[in-house]
Structure formats: structure tokens, C-alpha cells
mmCIF file with all atom_site columns, C-alpha atoms in Angstrom:
data_model
loop_
_atom_site.group_PDB
_atom_site.id
_atom_site.type_symbol
_atom_site.label_atom_id
_atom_site.label_alt_id
_atom_site.label_comp_id
_atom_site.label_asym_id
_atom_site.label_entity_id
_atom_site.label_seq_id
_atom_site.pdbx_PDB_ins_code
_atom_site.Cartn_x
_atom_site.Cartn_y
_atom_site.Cartn_z
_atom_site.occupancy
_atom_site.B_iso_or_equiv
_atom_site.pdbx_formal_charge
_atom_site.auth_seq_id
_atom_site.auth_comp_id
_atom_site.auth_asym_id
_atom_site.auth_atom_id
_atom_site.pdbx_PDB_model_num
ATOM 1   C CA . GLU A 1 1   ? -66.278 -263.990 9.101  1.00 0.00 ? 176 GLU A CA 1
ATOM 2   C CA . PRO A 1 2   ? -65.648 -267.199 11.104 1.00 0.00 ? 177 PRO A CA 1
ATOM 3   C CA . GLU A 1 3   ? -65.422 -266.786 14.868 1.00 0.00 ? 178 GLU A CA 1
ATOM 4   C CA . VAL A 1 4   ? -64.493 -268.866 17.902 1.00 0.00 ? 179 VAL A CA 1
ATOM 5   C CA . THR A 1 5   ? -67.572 -269.799 19.922 1.00 0.00 ? 180 THR A CA 1
ATOM 6   C CA . GLN A 1 6   ? -67.789 -270.818 23.575 1.00 0.00 ? 181 GLN A CA 1
ATOM 7   C CA . THR A 1 7   ? -70.552 -272.403 25.653 1.00 0.00 ? 182 THR A CA 1
ATOM 8   C CA . PRO A 1 8   ? -71.980 -271.750 28.120 1.00 0.00 ? 183 PRO A CA 1
ATOM 9   C CA . SER A 1 9   ? -71.582 -268.010 28.520 1.00 0.00 ? 184 SER A CA 1
ATOM 10  C CA . HIS A 1 10  ? -71.991 -268.304 32.260 1.00 0.00 ? 185 HIS A CA 1
ATOM 11  C CA . GLN A 1 11  ? -71.624 -271.413 34.453 1.00 0.00 ? 186 GLN A CA 1
ATOM 12  C CA . VAL A 1 12  ? -72.411 -271.491 38.148 1.00 0.00 ? 187 VAL A CA 1
ATOM 13  C CA . THR A 1 13  ? -71.236 -274.544 40.114 1.00 0.00 ? 188 THR A CA 1
ATOM 14  C CA . GLN A 1 14  ? -70.676 -275.732 43.635 1.00 0.00 ? 189 GLN A CA 1
ATOM 15  C CA . MET A 1 15  ? -67.197 -276.173 45.013 1.00 0.00 ? 190 MET A CA 1
ATOM 16  C CA . GLY A 1 16  ? -65.954 -279.703 44.334 1.00 0.00 ? 191 GLY A CA 1
ATOM 17  C CA . GLN A 1 17  ? -68.072 -280.233 41.246 1.00 0.00 ? 192 GLN A CA 1
ATOM 18  C CA . GLU A 1 18  ? -66.679 -280.986 37.848 1.00 0.00 ? 193 GLU A CA 1
ATOM 19  C CA . VAL A 1 19  ? -67.242 -278.494 35.004 1.00 0.00 ? 194 VAL A CA 1
ATOM 20  C CA . ILE A 1 20  ? -66.612 -278.733 31.329 1.00 0.00 ? 195 ILE A CA 1
ATOM 21  C CA . LEU A 1 21  ? -66.194 -275.593 29.273 1.00 0.00 ? 196 LEU A CA 1
ATOM 22  C CA . ARG A 1 22  ? -66.703 -275.956 25.564 1.00 0.00 ? 197 ARG A CA 1
ATOM 23  C CA . CYS A 1 23  ? -65.156 -274.191 22.660 1.00 0.00 ? 198 CYS A CA 1
ATOM 24  C CA . VAL A 1 24  ? -65.525 -274.455 18.894 1.00 0.00 ? 199 VAL A CA 1
ATOM 25  C CA . PRO A 1 25  ? -62.381 -273.039 17.283 1.00 0.00 ? 200 PRO A CA 1
ATOM 26  C CA . ILE A 1 26  ? -62.280 -271.600 13.811 1.00 0.00 ? 201 ILE A CA 1
ATOM 27  C CA . SER A 1 27  ? -62.614 -274.518 11.485 1.00 0.00 ? 202 SER A CA 1
ATOM 28  C CA . ASN A 1 28  ? -59.277 -274.621 9.682  1.00 0.00 ? 203 ASN A CA 1
ATOM 29  C CA . HIS A 1 29  ? -57.202 -273.617 12.699 1.00 0.00 ? 204 HIS A CA 1
ATOM 30  C CA . LEU A 1 30  ? -54.599 -275.967 14.088 1.00 0.00 ? 205 LEU A CA 1
ATOM 31  C CA . TYR A 1 31  ? -53.536 -274.492 17.442 1.00 0.00 ? 206 TYR A CA 1
ATOM 32  C CA . PHE A 1 32  ? -55.859 -274.120 20.433 1.00 0.00 ? 207 PHE A CA 1
ATOM 33  C CA . TYR A 1 33  ? -55.510 -272.313 23.718 1.00 0.00 ? 208 TYR A CA 1
ATOM 34  C CA . TRP A 1 34  ? -57.218 -271.705 27.022 1.00 0.00 ? 209 TRP A CA 1
ATOM 35  C CA . TYR A 1 35  ? -56.624 -268.555 29.053 1.00 0.00 ? 210 TYR A CA 1
ATOM 36  C CA . ARG A 1 36  ? -58.356 -267.272 32.157 1.00 0.00 ? 211 ARG A CA 1
ATOM 37  C CA . GLN A 1 37  ? -58.884 -263.901 33.758 1.00 0.00 ? 212 GLN A CA 1
ATOM 38  C CA . ILE A 1 38  ? -59.756 -263.640 37.400 1.00 0.00 ? 213 ILE A CA 1
ATOM 39  C CA . LEU A 1 39  ? -61.778 -260.504 38.057 1.00 0.00 ? 214 LEU A CA 1
ATOM 40  C CA . GLY A 1 40  ? -59.516 -257.475 38.261 1.00 0.00 ? 215 GLY A CA 1
ATOM 41  C CA . GLN A 1 41  ? -56.392 -259.419 37.273 1.00 0.00 ? 216 GLN A CA 1
ATOM 42  C CA . LYS A 1 42  ? -54.367 -260.070 34.146 1.00 0.00 ? 217 LYS A CA 1
ATOM 43  C CA . VAL A 1 43  ? -55.279 -262.591 31.466 1.00 0.00 ? 218 VAL A CA 1
ATOM 44  C CA . GLU A 1 44  ? -53.250 -265.746 32.185 1.00 0.00 ? 219 GLU A CA 1
ATOM 45  C CA . PHE A 1 45  ? -52.247 -268.571 29.912 1.00 0.00 ? 220 PHE A CA 1
ATOM 46  C CA . LEU A 1 46  ? -53.396 -272.022 30.911 1.00 0.00 ? 221 LEU A CA 1
ATOM 47  C CA . VAL A 1 47  ? -52.621 -274.468 28.075 1.00 0.00 ? 222 VAL A CA 1
ATOM 48  C CA . SER A 1 48  ? -51.960 -274.816 24.393 1.00 0.00 ? 223 SER A CA 1
ATOM 49  C CA . PHE A 1 49  ? -52.916 -277.821 22.263 1.00 0.00 ? 224 PHE A CA 1
ATOM 50  C CA . TYR A 1 50  ? -51.648 -278.905 18.865 1.00 0.00 ? 225 TYR A CA 1
ATOM 51  C CA . ASN A 1 51  ? -51.812 -282.185 16.941 1.00 0.00 ? 226 ASN A CA 1
ATOM 52  C CA . ASN A 1 52  ? -53.992 -283.787 19.586 1.00 0.00 ? 227 ASN A CA 1
ATOM 53  C CA . GLU A 1 53  ? -51.677 -283.162 22.489 1.00 0.00 ? 228 GLU A CA 1
ATOM 54  C CA . ILE A 1 54  ? -50.754 -280.484 24.966 1.00 0.00 ? 229 ILE A CA 1
ATOM 55  C CA . SER A 1 55  ? -47.804 -278.451 23.647 1.00 0.00 ? 230 SER A CA 1
ATOM 56  C CA . GLU A 1 56  ? -47.418 -276.103 26.610 1.00 0.00 ? 231 GLU A CA 1
ATOM 57  C CA . LYS A 1 57  ? -49.056 -275.579 29.992 1.00 0.00 ? 232 LYS A CA 1
ATOM 58  C CA . SER A 1 58  ? -48.622 -273.134 32.819 1.00 0.00 ? 233 SER A CA 1
ATOM 59  C CA . GLU A 1 59  ? -48.218 -273.712 36.501 1.00 0.00 ? 234 GLU A CA 1
ATOM 60  C CA . ILE A 1 60  ? -51.935 -273.029 36.927 1.00 0.00 ? 235 ILE A CA 1
ATOM 61  C CA . PHE A 1 61  ? -52.800 -276.033 34.769 1.00 0.00 ? 236 PHE A CA 1
ATOM 62  C CA . ASP A 1 62  ? -52.437 -278.686 37.415 1.00 0.00 ? 237 ASP A CA 1
ATOM 63  C CA . ASP A 1 63  ? -53.891 -282.200 37.677 1.00 0.00 ? 238 ASP A CA 1
ATOM 64  C CA . GLN A 1 64  ? -57.346 -280.768 38.243 1.00 0.00 ? 239 GLN A CA 1
ATOM 65  C CA . PHE A 1 65  ? -57.390 -279.460 34.657 1.00 0.00 ? 240 PHE A CA 1
ATOM 66  C CA . SER A 1 66  ? -57.579 -281.390 31.419 1.00 0.00 ? 241 SER A CA 1
ATOM 67  C CA . VAL A 1 67  ? -58.249 -280.574 27.801 1.00 0.00 ? 242 VAL A CA 1
ATOM 68  C CA . GLU A 1 68  ? -59.623 -282.666 25.005 1.00 0.00 ? 243 GLU A CA 1
ATOM 69  C CA . ARG A 1 69  ? -60.548 -282.368 21.375 1.00 0.00 ? 244 ARG A CA 1
ATOM 70  C CA . PRO A 1 70  ? -63.186 -285.112 21.290 1.00 0.00 ? 245 PRO A CA 1
ATOM 71  C CA . ASP A 1 71  ? -64.116 -284.633 17.648 1.00 0.00 ? 246 ASP A CA 1
ATOM 72  C CA . GLY A 1 72  ? -63.105 -282.472 14.702 1.00 0.00 ? 247 GLY A CA 1
ATOM 73  C CA . SER A 1 73  ? -64.758 -279.349 16.019 1.00 0.00 ? 248 SER A CA 1
ATOM 74  C CA . ASN A 1 74  ? -64.926 -279.106 19.798 1.00 0.00 ? 249 ASN A CA 1
ATOM 75  C CA . PHE A 1 75  ? -62.156 -278.246 22.249 1.00 0.00 ? 250 PHE A CA 1
ATOM 76  C CA . THR A 1 76  ? -62.982 -278.657 25.886 1.00 0.00 ? 251 THR A CA 1
ATOM 77  C CA . LEU A 1 77  ? -61.493 -277.621 29.234 1.00 0.00 ? 252 LEU A CA 1
ATOM 78  C CA . LYS A 1 78  ? -62.429 -279.824 32.192 1.00 0.00 ? 253 LYS A CA 1
ATOM 79  C CA . ILE A 1 79  ? -61.939 -278.854 35.853 1.00 0.00 ? 254 ILE A CA 1
ATOM 80  C CA . ARG A 1 80  ? -62.359 -282.029 37.925 1.00 0.00 ? 255 ARG A CA 1
ATOM 81  C CA . SER A 1 81  ? -63.063 -280.612 41.366 1.00 0.00 ? 256 SER A CA 1
ATOM 82  C CA . THR A 1 82  ? -63.637 -276.872 41.279 1.00 0.00 ? 257 THR A CA 1
ATOM 83  C CA . LYS A 1 83  ? -62.349 -274.539 43.934 1.00 0.00 ? 258 LYS A CA 1
ATOM 84  C CA . LEU A 1 84  ? -63.524 -271.067 44.845 1.00 0.00 ? 259 LEU A CA 1
ATOM 85  C CA . GLU A 1 85  ? -60.393 -269.599 43.278 1.00 0.00 ? 260 GLU A CA 1
ATOM 86  C CA . ASP A 1 86  ? -61.266 -271.120 39.920 1.00 0.00 ? 261 ASP A CA 1
ATOM 87  C CA . SER A 1 87  ? -63.910 -268.480 39.544 1.00 0.00 ? 262 SER A CA 1
ATOM 88  C CA . ALA A 1 88  ? -62.856 -266.486 36.503 1.00 0.00 ? 263 ALA A CA 1
ATOM 89  C CA . MET A 1 89  ? -63.568 -265.716 32.864 1.00 0.00 ? 264 MET A CA 1
ATOM 90  C CA . TYR A 1 90  ? -62.199 -268.491 30.677 1.00 0.00 ? 265 TYR A CA 1
ATOM 91  C CA . PHE A 1 91  ? -61.219 -267.651 27.129 1.00 0.00 ? 266 PHE A CA 1
ATOM 92  C CA . CYS A 1 92  ? -60.632 -270.087 24.313 1.00 0.00 ? 267 CYS A CA 1
ATOM 93  C CA . ALA A 1 93  ? -58.463 -269.047 21.363 1.00 0.00 ? 268 ALA A CA 1
ATOM 94  C CA . SER A 1 94  ? -57.409 -270.621 18.127 1.00 0.00 ? 269 SER A CA 1
ATOM 95  C CA . MET A 1 95  ? -54.613 -269.920 15.654 1.00 0.00 ? 270 MET A CA 1
ATOM 96  C CA . GLY A 1 96  ? -54.312 -270.911 12.037 1.00 0.00 ? 271 GLY A CA 1
ATOM 97  C CA . GLY A 1 97  ? -50.609 -271.553 11.956 1.00 0.00 ? 272 GLY A CA 1
ATOM 98  C CA . LEU A 1 98  ? -47.271 -270.531 13.358 1.00 0.00 ? 273 LEU A CA 1
ATOM 99  C CA . GLY A 1 99  ? -46.645 -266.813 13.172 1.00 0.00 ? 274 GLY A CA 1
ATOM 100 C CA . LEU A 1 100 ? -50.361 -266.015 12.838 1.00 0.00 ? 275 LEU A CA 1
ATOM 101 C CA . PRO A 1 101 ? -52.442 -264.228 15.501 1.00 0.00 ? 276 PRO A CA 1
ATOM 102 C CA . GLN A 1 102 ? -54.736 -265.876 17.987 1.00 0.00 ? 277 GLN A CA 1
ATOM 103 C CA . PHE A 1 103 ? -58.451 -265.295 17.736 1.00 0.00 ? 278 PHE A CA 1
ATOM 104 C CA . PHE A 1 104 ? -60.571 -265.387 20.860 1.00 0.00 ? 279 PHE A CA 1
ATOM 105 C CA . GLY A 1 105 ? -63.969 -266.598 21.862 1.00 0.00 ? 280 GLY A CA 1
ATOM 106 C CA . PRO A 1 106 ? -66.401 -264.504 23.908 1.00 0.00 ? 281 PRO A CA 1
ATOM 107 C CA . GLY A 1 107 ? -65.460 -266.296 27.135 1.00 0.00 ? 282 GLY A CA 1
ATOM 108 C CA . THR A 1 108 ? -67.253 -268.363 29.739 1.00 0.00 ? 283 THR A CA 1
ATOM 109 C CA . ARG A 1 109 ? -67.754 -266.812 33.105 1.00 0.00 ? 284 ARG A CA 1
ATOM 110 C CA . LEU A 1 110 ? -67.309 -269.537 35.771 1.00 0.00 ? 285 LEU A CA 1
ATOM 111 C CA . THR A 1 111 ? -68.641 -268.861 39.248 1.00 0.00 ? 286 THR A CA 1
ATOM 112 C CA . VAL A 1 112 ? -67.781 -271.357 41.966 1.00 0.00 ? 287 VAL A CA 1
ATOM 113 C CA . LEU A 1 113 ? -69.882 -271.123 45.121 1.00 0.00 ? 288 LEU A CA 1
ATOM 114 C CA . ALA B 2 1   ? -38.510 -262.920 33.166 1.00 0.00 ? 283 ALA B CA 1
ATOM 115 C CA . GLN B 2 2   ? -41.150 -262.342 30.501 1.00 0.00 ? 284 GLN B CA 1
ATOM 116 C CA . ARG B 2 3   ? -43.407 -259.464 31.429 1.00 0.00 ? 285 ARG B CA 1
ATOM 117 C CA . VAL B 2 4   ? -45.704 -256.901 29.889 1.00 0.00 ? 286 VAL B CA 1
ATOM 118 C CA . THR B 2 5   ? -46.403 -253.690 31.752 1.00 0.00 ? 287 THR B CA 1
ATOM 119 C CA . GLN B 2 6   ? -49.208 -251.260 31.060 1.00 0.00 ? 288 GLN B CA 1
ATOM 120 C CA . PRO B 2 7   ? -48.682 -248.517 33.618 1.00 0.00 ? 289 PRO B CA 1
ATOM 121 C CA . GLU B 2 8   ? -52.081 -246.856 33.245 1.00 0.00 ? 290 GLU B CA 1
ATOM 122 C CA . LYS B 2 9   ? -55.167 -248.653 34.537 1.00 0.00 ? 291 LYS B CA 1
ATOM 123 C CA . LEU B 2 10  ? -57.364 -245.831 33.273 1.00 0.00 ? 292 LEU B CA 1
ATOM 124 C CA . LEU B 2 11  ? -56.896 -243.149 30.629 1.00 0.00 ? 293 LEU B CA 1
ATOM 125 C CA . SER B 2 12  ? -59.505 -240.526 30.023 1.00 0.00 ? 294 SER B CA 1
ATOM 126 C CA . VAL B 2 13  ? -59.239 -238.032 27.156 1.00 0.00 ? 295 VAL B CA 1
ATOM 127 C CA . PHE B 2 14  ? -61.557 -235.743 25.264 1.00 0.00 ? 296 PHE B CA 1
ATOM 128 C CA . LYS B 2 15  ? -62.878 -236.557 21.827 1.00 0.00 ? 297 LYS B CA 1
ATOM 129 C CA . GLY B 2 16  ? -60.488 -235.210 19.204 1.00 0.00 ? 298 GLY B CA 1
ATOM 130 C CA . ALA B 2 17  ? -57.489 -235.293 21.521 1.00 0.00 ? 299 ALA B CA 1
ATOM 131 C CA . PRO B 2 18  ? -54.474 -237.496 20.896 1.00 0.00 ? 300 PRO B CA 1
ATOM 132 C CA . VAL B 2 19  ? -54.273 -240.828 22.668 1.00 0.00 ? 301 VAL B CA 1
ATOM 133 C CA . GLU B 2 20  ? -51.206 -242.784 23.716 1.00 0.00 ? 302 GLU B CA 1
ATOM 134 C CA . LEU B 2 21  ? -51.545 -246.040 25.663 1.00 0.00 ? 303 LEU B CA 1
ATOM 135 C CA . LYS B 2 22  ? -48.227 -247.208 27.031 1.00 0.00 ? 304 LYS B CA 1
ATOM 136 C CA . CYS B 2 23  ? -46.827 -250.711 26.909 1.00 0.00 ? 305 CYS B CA 1
ATOM 137 C CA . ASN B 2 24  ? -43.385 -251.873 28.028 1.00 0.00 ? 306 ASN B CA 1
ATOM 138 C CA . TYR B 2 25  ? -42.094 -255.376 27.893 1.00 0.00 ? 307 TYR B CA 1
ATOM 139 C CA . SER B 2 26  ? -39.341 -257.521 29.254 1.00 0.00 ? 308 SER B CA 1
ATOM 140 C CA . TYR B 2 27  ? -38.147 -260.407 27.094 1.00 0.00 ? 309 TYR B CA 1
ATOM 141 C CA . SER B 2 28  ? -34.668 -261.665 26.310 1.00 0.00 ? 310 SER B CA 1
ATOM 142 C CA . GLY B 2 29  ? -35.281 -262.896 22.788 1.00 0.00 ? 311 GLY B CA 1
ATOM 143 C CA . SER B 2 30  ? -37.221 -261.546 19.798 1.00 0.00 ? 312 SER B CA 1
ATOM 144 C CA . PRO B 2 31  ? -40.790 -261.098 20.857 1.00 0.00 ? 313 PRO B CA 1
ATOM 145 C CA . GLU B 2 32  ? -43.828 -260.351 18.833 1.00 0.00 ? 314 GLU B CA 1
ATOM 146 C CA . LEU B 2 33  ? -46.079 -257.684 20.235 1.00 0.00 ? 315 LEU B CA 1
ATOM 147 C CA . PHE B 2 34  ? -49.826 -257.324 19.887 1.00 0.00 ? 316 PHE B CA 1
ATOM 148 C CA . TRP B 2 35  ? -52.576 -254.951 20.897 1.00 0.00 ? 317 TRP B CA 1
ATOM 149 C CA . TYR B 2 36  ? -55.981 -256.443 21.596 1.00 0.00 ? 318 TYR B CA 1
ATOM 150 C CA . VAL B 2 37  ? -59.137 -254.395 22.270 1.00 0.00 ? 319 VAL B CA 1
ATOM 151 C CA . GLN B 2 38  ? -62.206 -255.419 24.182 1.00 0.00 ? 320 GLN B CA 1
ATOM 152 C CA . TYR B 2 39  ? -65.278 -253.275 23.664 1.00 0.00 ? 321 TYR B CA 1
ATOM 153 C CA . SER B 2 40  ? -68.041 -253.427 26.287 1.00 0.00 ? 322 SER B CA 1
ATOM 154 C CA . ARG B 2 41  ? -69.567 -256.957 26.429 1.00 0.00 ? 323 ARG B CA 1
ATOM 155 C CA . GLN B 2 42  ? -67.587 -258.122 23.407 1.00 0.00 ? 324 GLN B CA 1
ATOM 156 C CA . ARG B 2 43  ? -64.713 -260.545 22.887 1.00 0.00 ? 325 ARG B CA 1
ATOM 157 C CA . LEU B 2 44  ? -61.036 -259.720 22.780 1.00 0.00 ? 326 LEU B CA 1
ATOM 158 C CA . GLN B 2 45  ? -60.250 -258.613 19.247 1.00 0.00 ? 327 GLN B CA 1
ATOM 159 C CA . LEU B 2 46  ? -56.887 -258.247 17.636 1.00 0.00 ? 328 LEU B CA 1
ATOM 160 C CA . LEU B 2 47  ? -56.175 -254.598 16.912 1.00 0.00 ? 329 LEU B CA 1
ATOM 161 C CA . LEU B 2 48  ? -52.534 -254.547 15.798 1.00 0.00 ? 330 LEU B CA 1
ATOM 162 C CA . ARG B 2 49  ? -49.503 -256.687 15.611 1.00 0.00 ? 331 ARG B CA 1
ATOM 163 C CA . HIS B 2 50  ? -46.073 -255.128 15.263 1.00 0.00 ? 332 HIS B CA 1
ATOM 164 C CA . ILE B 2 51  ? -44.926 -257.175 12.315 1.00 0.00 ? 333 ILE B CA 1
ATOM 165 C CA . SER B 2 52  ? -47.845 -255.959 10.214 1.00 0.00 ? 334 SER B CA 1
ATOM 166 C CA . ARG B 2 53  ? -46.901 -252.310 10.614 1.00 0.00 ? 335 ARG B CA 1
ATOM 167 C CA . GLU B 2 54  ? -50.416 -251.290 9.646  1.00 0.00 ? 336 GLU B CA 1
ATOM 168 C CA . SER B 2 55  ? -52.937 -248.769 10.942 1.00 0.00 ? 337 SER B CA 1
ATOM 169 C CA . ILE B 2 56  ? -56.266 -250.072 12.188 1.00 0.00 ? 338 ILE B CA 1
ATOM 170 C CA . LYS B 2 57  ? -59.105 -247.706 13.116 1.00 0.00 ? 339 LYS B CA 1
ATOM 171 C CA . GLY B 2 58  ? -56.529 -244.909 13.048 1.00 0.00 ? 340 GLY B CA 1
ATOM 172 C CA . PHE B 2 59  ? -54.307 -246.602 15.648 1.00 0.00 ? 341 PHE B CA 1
ATOM 173 C CA . THR B 2 60  ? -50.627 -247.249 15.139 1.00 0.00 ? 342 THR B CA 1
ATOM 174 C CA . ALA B 2 61  ? -47.950 -248.825 17.289 1.00 0.00 ? 343 ALA B CA 1
ATOM 175 C CA . ASP B 2 62  ? -44.210 -248.999 16.739 1.00 0.00 ? 344 ASP B CA 1
ATOM 176 C CA . LEU B 2 63  ? -41.927 -251.481 18.376 1.00 0.00 ? 345 LEU B CA 1
ATOM 177 C CA . ASN B 2 64  ? -39.029 -249.710 20.010 1.00 0.00 ? 346 ASN B CA 1
ATOM 178 C CA . LYS B 2 65  ? -36.483 -252.372 20.938 1.00 0.00 ? 347 LYS B CA 1
ATOM 179 C CA . GLY B 2 66  ? -34.165 -249.882 22.616 1.00 0.00 ? 348 GLY B CA 1
ATOM 180 C CA . GLU B 2 67  ? -36.831 -248.750 25.000 1.00 0.00 ? 349 GLU B CA 1
ATOM 181 C CA . THR B 2 68  ? -38.606 -252.157 24.992 1.00 0.00 ? 350 THR B CA 1
ATOM 182 C CA . SER B 2 69  ? -41.915 -250.369 24.261 1.00 0.00 ? 351 SER B CA 1
ATOM 183 C CA . PHE B 2 70  ? -44.888 -250.842 22.002 1.00 0.00 ? 352 PHE B CA 1
ATOM 184 C CA . HIS B 2 71  ? -47.052 -247.817 22.712 1.00 0.00 ? 353 HIS B CA 1
ATOM 185 C CA . LEU B 2 72  ? -50.398 -247.499 20.986 1.00 0.00 ? 354 LEU B CA 1
ATOM 186 C CA . LYS B 2 73  ? -51.233 -244.098 19.481 1.00 0.00 ? 355 LYS B CA 1
ATOM 187 C CA . LYS B 2 74  ? -54.080 -242.373 17.748 1.00 0.00 ? 356 LYS B CA 1
ATOM 188 C CA . PRO B 2 75  ? -53.907 -238.681 16.770 1.00 0.00 ? 357 PRO B CA 1
ATOM 189 C CA . PHE B 2 76  ? -57.627 -237.892 17.204 1.00 0.00 ? 358 PHE B CA 1
ATOM 190 C CA . ALA B 2 77  ? -59.668 -239.956 19.616 1.00 0.00 ? 359 ALA B CA 1
ATOM 191 C CA . GLN B 2 78  ? -63.300 -240.858 18.873 1.00 0.00 ? 360 GLN B CA 1
ATOM 192 C CA . GLU B 2 79  ? -66.030 -241.813 21.321 1.00 0.00 ? 361 GLU B CA 1
ATOM 193 C CA . GLU B 2 80  ? -66.213 -245.311 19.820 1.00 0.00 ? 362 GLU B CA 1
ATOM 194 C CA . ASP B 2 81  ? -62.613 -245.911 20.894 1.00 0.00 ? 363 ASP B CA 1
ATOM 195 C CA . SER B 2 82  ? -63.728 -246.277 24.496 1.00 0.00 ? 364 SER B CA 1
ATOM 196 C CA . ALA B 2 83  ? -62.744 -249.845 25.493 1.00 0.00 ? 365 ALA B CA 1
ATOM 197 C CA . MET B 2 84  ? -60.223 -251.958 27.335 1.00 0.00 ? 366 MET B CA 1
ATOM 198 C CA . TYR B 2 85  ? -56.899 -252.222 25.567 1.00 0.00 ? 367 TYR B CA 1
ATOM 199 C CA . TYR B 2 86  ? -54.480 -255.054 26.260 1.00 0.00 ? 368 TYR B CA 1
ATOM 200 C CA . CYS B 2 87  ? -50.871 -255.279 25.180 1.00 0.00 ? 369 CYS B CA 1
ATOM 201 C CA . ALA B 2 88  ? -49.582 -258.839 24.751 1.00 0.00 ? 370 ALA B CA 1
ATOM 202 C CA . LEU B 2 89  ? -46.273 -260.507 23.956 1.00 0.00 ? 371 LEU B CA 1
ATOM 203 C CA . ARG B 2 90  ? -45.553 -263.753 22.211 1.00 0.00 ? 372 ARG B CA 1
ATOM 204 C CA . GLY B 2 91  ? -42.091 -265.224 22.577 1.00 0.00 ? 373 GLY B CA 1
ATOM 205 C CA . ASP B 2 92  ? -40.000 -266.759 19.841 1.00 0.00 ? 374 ASP B CA 1
ATOM 206 C CA . SER B 2 93  ? -39.788 -270.148 21.491 1.00 0.00 ? 375 SER B CA 1
ATOM 207 C CA . ASN B 2 94  ? -43.373 -270.708 22.480 1.00 0.00 ? 376 ASN B CA 1
ATOM 208 C CA . TYR B 2 95  ? -46.739 -269.456 21.390 1.00 0.00 ? 377 TYR B CA 1
ATOM 209 C CA . GLN B 2 96  ? -48.571 -268.450 24.533 1.00 0.00 ? 378 GLN B CA 1
ATOM 210 C CA . LEU B 2 97  ? -49.488 -264.831 24.937 1.00 0.00 ? 379 LEU B CA 1
ATOM 211 C CA . ILE B 2 98  ? -48.251 -262.953 27.973 1.00 0.00 ? 380 ILE B CA 1
ATOM 212 C CA . TRP B 2 99  ? -50.570 -260.103 28.864 1.00 0.00 ? 381 TRP B CA 1
ATOM 213 C CA . GLY B 2 100 ? -50.411 -256.668 30.337 1.00 0.00 ? 382 GLY B CA 1
ATOM 214 C CA . ALA B 2 101 ? -53.012 -255.700 32.929 1.00 0.00 ? 383 ALA B CA 1
ATOM 215 C CA . GLY B 2 102 ? -54.949 -253.638 30.425 1.00 0.00 ? 384 GLY B CA 1
ATOM 216 C CA . THR B 2 103 ? -55.820 -249.935 30.192 1.00 0.00 ? 385 THR B CA 1
ATOM 217 C CA . LYS B 2 104 ? -59.395 -248.719 30.231 1.00 0.00 ? 386 LYS B CA 1
ATOM 218 C CA . LEU B 2 105 ? -59.705 -245.911 27.693 1.00 0.00 ? 387 LEU B CA 1
ATOM 219 C CA . ILE B 2 106 ? -62.583 -243.502 28.160 1.00 0.00 ? 388 ILE B CA 1
ATOM 220 C CA . ILE B 2 107 ? -63.244 -240.888 25.500 1.00 0.00 ? 389 ILE B CA 1
ATOM 221 C CA . LYS B 2 108 ? -65.233 -237.970 26.824 1.00 0.00 ? 390 LYS B CA 1
ATOM 222 C CA . PRO B 2 109 ? -67.551 -236.123 24.462 1.00 0.00 ? 391 PRO B CA 1
#
């Protein structure tokens, strides 16, 4: 059964550094998402992406964040200048079409020191 | 405001006992409700969605619009049901998921 994959599984970075989190959605899916979960808190929506553009974003998704689908398979989340409060588990999800459920990757744990 | 509430952070029951994980929501339109499960060290997995009206791994959930609830039930808990359970809502005008805080279910032998 096809699955969403994410790399790396754990990323440690220094405050102020740029990080890129990578996701490979399920191959025939059209809608892509990033969520995050700070330790002990709820899962929060960051951004959705469809047809090569952002379709929705939350207040969390400020100018420090960007997403890209650089080729036909990868979907990336970039944080330009990480802050301590960006430490969280970041989940990528993909969806085959409207009305269908979202399927999640295993997550990337980002630790900002 | 759109919100999902799971009032129990932790629920511990004995094997063979019935389980009910509560989920209440606040949404002004016609939401779609989901239950996701996360077993230890695994990804979030879709367990149920209300429009499917199916039973997965013995779990069922019925959307009660009057009470704005989508409680997850299983008549006889098994040890392998131990996991984190998340209730999530998807609105009818956008496609992001809004999440509850999750309930950790522990099934005691």
C-alpha cells in the first residue's frame, strides 16, 4: 500500500539556521498539507497546497515559512530562520481528491537549539 | 469558532471492557468528522470517517448533530487498542483538519 514518506526523521539545528523538511506524497494525490505538533499540544494546520500554489495557510505560517513542489514527487517545507519555538513534530499529508481523507507521513521531529 | 474537544487526556480500561472516547465539536456549517489513531512510534492512521459509517477494528462512531458529538466506541477492548486517538474535523469550505488534543487509551490486561 502506498504511503507518504518524510525525511529526515529527526533534524537538530541551531537557532537562526534554515531547515528544509522533505515529503514524498502518495503518487497520484493532488492536495498536500503540512501540520505541526509541539510537544504536549494539539496538531495544528500550517498550509495546504494544490495545483502548484498555496490554497490555505494558518497564522502560524508566516514569512519565515515556505513550501515548494520542486518536481513531480517531492513537497518541501522550508523554515528560513528557525526559532526555539519551531521545535515540534512536523507532519506531511496528502489527499487524492476533494472529499477523500488525508494520509499522513511518519513525521519529522525538529529540534531547535 | 471551529473547535474539537476531547475531554479525556487519558482513558484506562481493562481488556474486554467497553470503551468510549469522547469527541465534541463546534462548527457552524456541515463538518466532516474523523478519528485518527497513532500507535506507539507509528504514523497517524485514519481509523474512521463519519460519512463511511463503517466499523474498523471493532470501532464505531456516530455523528450526533444535536449534541455535536462524534464519540468513538468499541464494545470489547483489546490490548492492541492501546494508542493515542485523535478526533478531527474538516469544514465544508476548506480542507484543513482541525484537531482535538487526543486521548491516550491504555488497555490493561
